[in-house]
Coordinates of C-alpha atoms in Angstrom, one line a residue:
M1 CA -15.7 -7.4 -11.4
A2 CA -18.7 -5.3 -12.3
L3 CA -16.5 -2.6 -13.9
A4 CA -14.7 -5.2 -16.0
Q5 CA -18.1 -6.4 -17.3
G6 CA -19.5 -3.0 -17.7
N7 CA -19.6 -0.5 -20.6
D8 CA -16.6 1.1 -22.2
A9 CA -16.6 4.0 -19.7
Q10 CA -16.7 1.6 -16.8
R11 CA -13.9 -0.6 -18.2
Q12 CA -11.8 2.5 -18.8
M13 CA -12.4 3.5 -15.1
L14 CA -11.0 0.1 -14.1
Q15 CA -8.0 0.4 -16.4
D16 CA -7.3 3.9 -15.1
A17 CA -7.4 2.6 -11.5
I18 CA -5.0 -0.2 -12.4
N19 CA -2.7 2.3 -14.1
R20 CA -2.8 4.7 -11.1
F21 CA -2.2 2.1 -8.4
W22 CA 0.1 -0.5 -10.0
W23 CA 3.4 1.2 -9.3
P24 CA 2.5 2.5 -5.8
A25 CA 1.3 -1.1 -5.0
L26 CA 4.7 -2.4 -5.9
M27 CA 6.3 0.3 -3.8
M28 CA 4.3 -0.6 -0.7
F29 CA 6.5 -3.6 -0.1
G30 CA 9.4 -1.2 0.6
P31 CA 12.7 -0.7 -1.1
N32 CA 14.6 -3.5 -2.8
D33 CA 16.3 -5.8 -0.4
D34 CA 19.7 -4.4 -1.3
N35 CA 18.5 -0.9 -0.3
S36 CA 16.3 -1.7 2.7
P37 CA 18.0 -0.5 5.9
N38 CA 15.9 -2.7 8.2
S39 CA 14.9 -5.7 6.2
A40 CA 17.9 -7.9 7.1
R41 CA 17.6 -7.3 10.8
S42 CA 13.8 -7.8 10.7
M43 CA 14.4 -11.1 8.9
A44 CA 17.1 -12.2 11.4
W45 CA 14.8 -11.4 14.3
K46 CA 11.9 -13.2 12.6
I47 CA 9.8 -10.1 12.5
K48 CA 9.5 -10.6 8.8
L49 CA 9.3 -14.0 7.3
H50 CA 9.7 -12.9 3.7
S51 CA 11.8 -10.2 2.2
N52 CA 10.5 -7.1 0.4
D53 CA 11.5 -8.5 -2.9
E54 CA 9.9 -11.9 -2.2
L55 CA 6.6 -10.3 -1.2
R56 CA 6.6 -8.0 -4.2
Q57 CA 7.3 -10.9 -6.5
R58 CA 4.4 -12.9 -5.0
F59 CA 2.1 -9.9 -5.4
V60 CA 3.0 -9.6 -9.1
D61 CA 2.8 -13.3 -9.7
N62 CA -0.7 -13.4 -8.1
T63 CA -2.1 -10.1 -9.5
V64 CA -1.1 -10.2 -13.1
P65 CA -3.2 -13.2 -14.0
Q66 CA -6.2 -11.6 -12.2
V67 CA -5.7 -8.4 -14.2
E68 CA -5.6 -10.4 -17.4
I69 CA -8.7 -12.4 -16.5
L70 CA -10.5 -9.1 -16.2
G71 CA -9.4 -8.2 -19.7
M72 CA -7.2 -5.4 -18.4
T73 CA -3.5 -4.7 -18.8
V74 CA -0.7 -4.0 -16.3
P75 CA 0.9 -0.6 -17.1
D76 CA 4.4 -2.0 -17.4
P77 CA 5.9 -2.4 -20.9
D78 CA 8.7 -4.6 -19.5
L79 CA 6.3 -7.1 -17.9
Q80 CA 6.8 -10.6 -19.1
F81 CA 6.4 -14.1 -17.9
D82 CA 9.7 -16.0 -17.4
E83 CA 9.1 -19.7 -18.2
A84 CA 12.3 -20.8 -16.7
S85 CA 11.7 -19.3 -13.2
G86 CA 7.9 -19.4 -13.3
H87 CA 7.7 -15.8 -12.3
Y88 CA 6.8 -12.5 -14.0
R89 CA 9.6 -10.1 -14.6
F90 CA 8.7 -6.5 -14.3
G91 CA 10.2 -3.1 -14.9
E92 CA 12.2 -0.9 -12.6
I93 CA 10.3 0.9 -9.9
D94 CA 10.7 4.7 -9.6
W95 CA 12.3 4.8 -6.2
Q96 CA 12.6 8.6 -6.4
E97 CA 8.8 8.9 -6.2
F98 CA 8.8 6.4 -3.3
N99 CA 11.4 8.5 -1.4
E100 CA 9.5 11.7 -2.0
V101 CA 6.4 10.2 -0.6
I102 CA 8.0 8.8 2.6
S103 CA 9.8 12.0 3.1
G104 CA 6.5 13.9 3.2
R105 CA 6.7 15.4 -0.2
G106 CA 4.2 13.2 -2.0
I107 CA 1.4 14.5 -4.2
C108 CA -1.3 13.8 -1.5
N109 CA 0.8 14.8 1.6
H110 CA -1.0 18.1 2.3
E111 CA -4.5 16.4 1.9
R112 CA -3.4 13.5 4.2
L113 CA -2.1 15.8 6.9
A114 CA -5.2 18.0 6.7
A115 CA -7.4 15.0 7.1
K116 CA -5.4 13.8 10.1
R117 CA -5.6 17.3 11.7
K118 CA -9.4 17.4 11.1
A119 CA -9.9 13.9 12.6
W120 CA -7.8 14.9 15.6
E121 CA -9.8 18.1 16.2
E122 CA -13.2 16.5 15.6
G123 CA -12.3 13.6 17.9
E124 CA -11.5 15.8 20.8
W125 CA -14.9 15.2 22.4
V126 CA -14.2 11.4 22.3
R127 CA -10.9 11.8 24.1
E128 CA -12.5 14.1 26.7
A129 CA -15.3 11.7 27.3
A130 CA -13.0 8.7 27.6
L131 CA -10.8 10.7 30.1
A132 CA -13.9 11.7 32.1
H133 CA -15.1 8.1 32.2
A134 CA -11.7 6.8 33.3
Q135 CA -11.5 9.5 36.1
K136 CA -15.0 8.5 37.2
Q137 CA -14.1 4.8 37.3
Q138 CA -10.9 5.6 39.2
A139 CA -12.8 7.7 41.8
R140 CA -15.3 4.8 42.3
S141 CA -12.5 2.4 42.8
A142 CA -10.8 4.6 45.4
A143 CA -14.1 5.1 47.3

């Protein structure tokens, strides 16, 4: 909210963030229902209560008005409100980008894996301490 009420540079920072995260945010709900290999089974087993497409539509319907209230724009030239359905209609998602990311070829993949390796290495002492504590507790219980 502060960025939206800030100076031109701050407002531009907010718009840049919206531009950068809009499409990945829509992708996070997973592939379209027609192309989702697990969605139907998850729905049948009641693991999921709503489909990928339903959740994505709810997100768009809730988020677009918030973006507009902030005086920003959604980076989708096809975005429009459909009076008949009461929902926003949005452009096609670039599923090739989505598939690249989940296949480990995303633009941040190397950084993400490096951060995971670093966390694993730096957390070794915690794992060792937890193991030592568990062994100590087990020895006390056995005595």
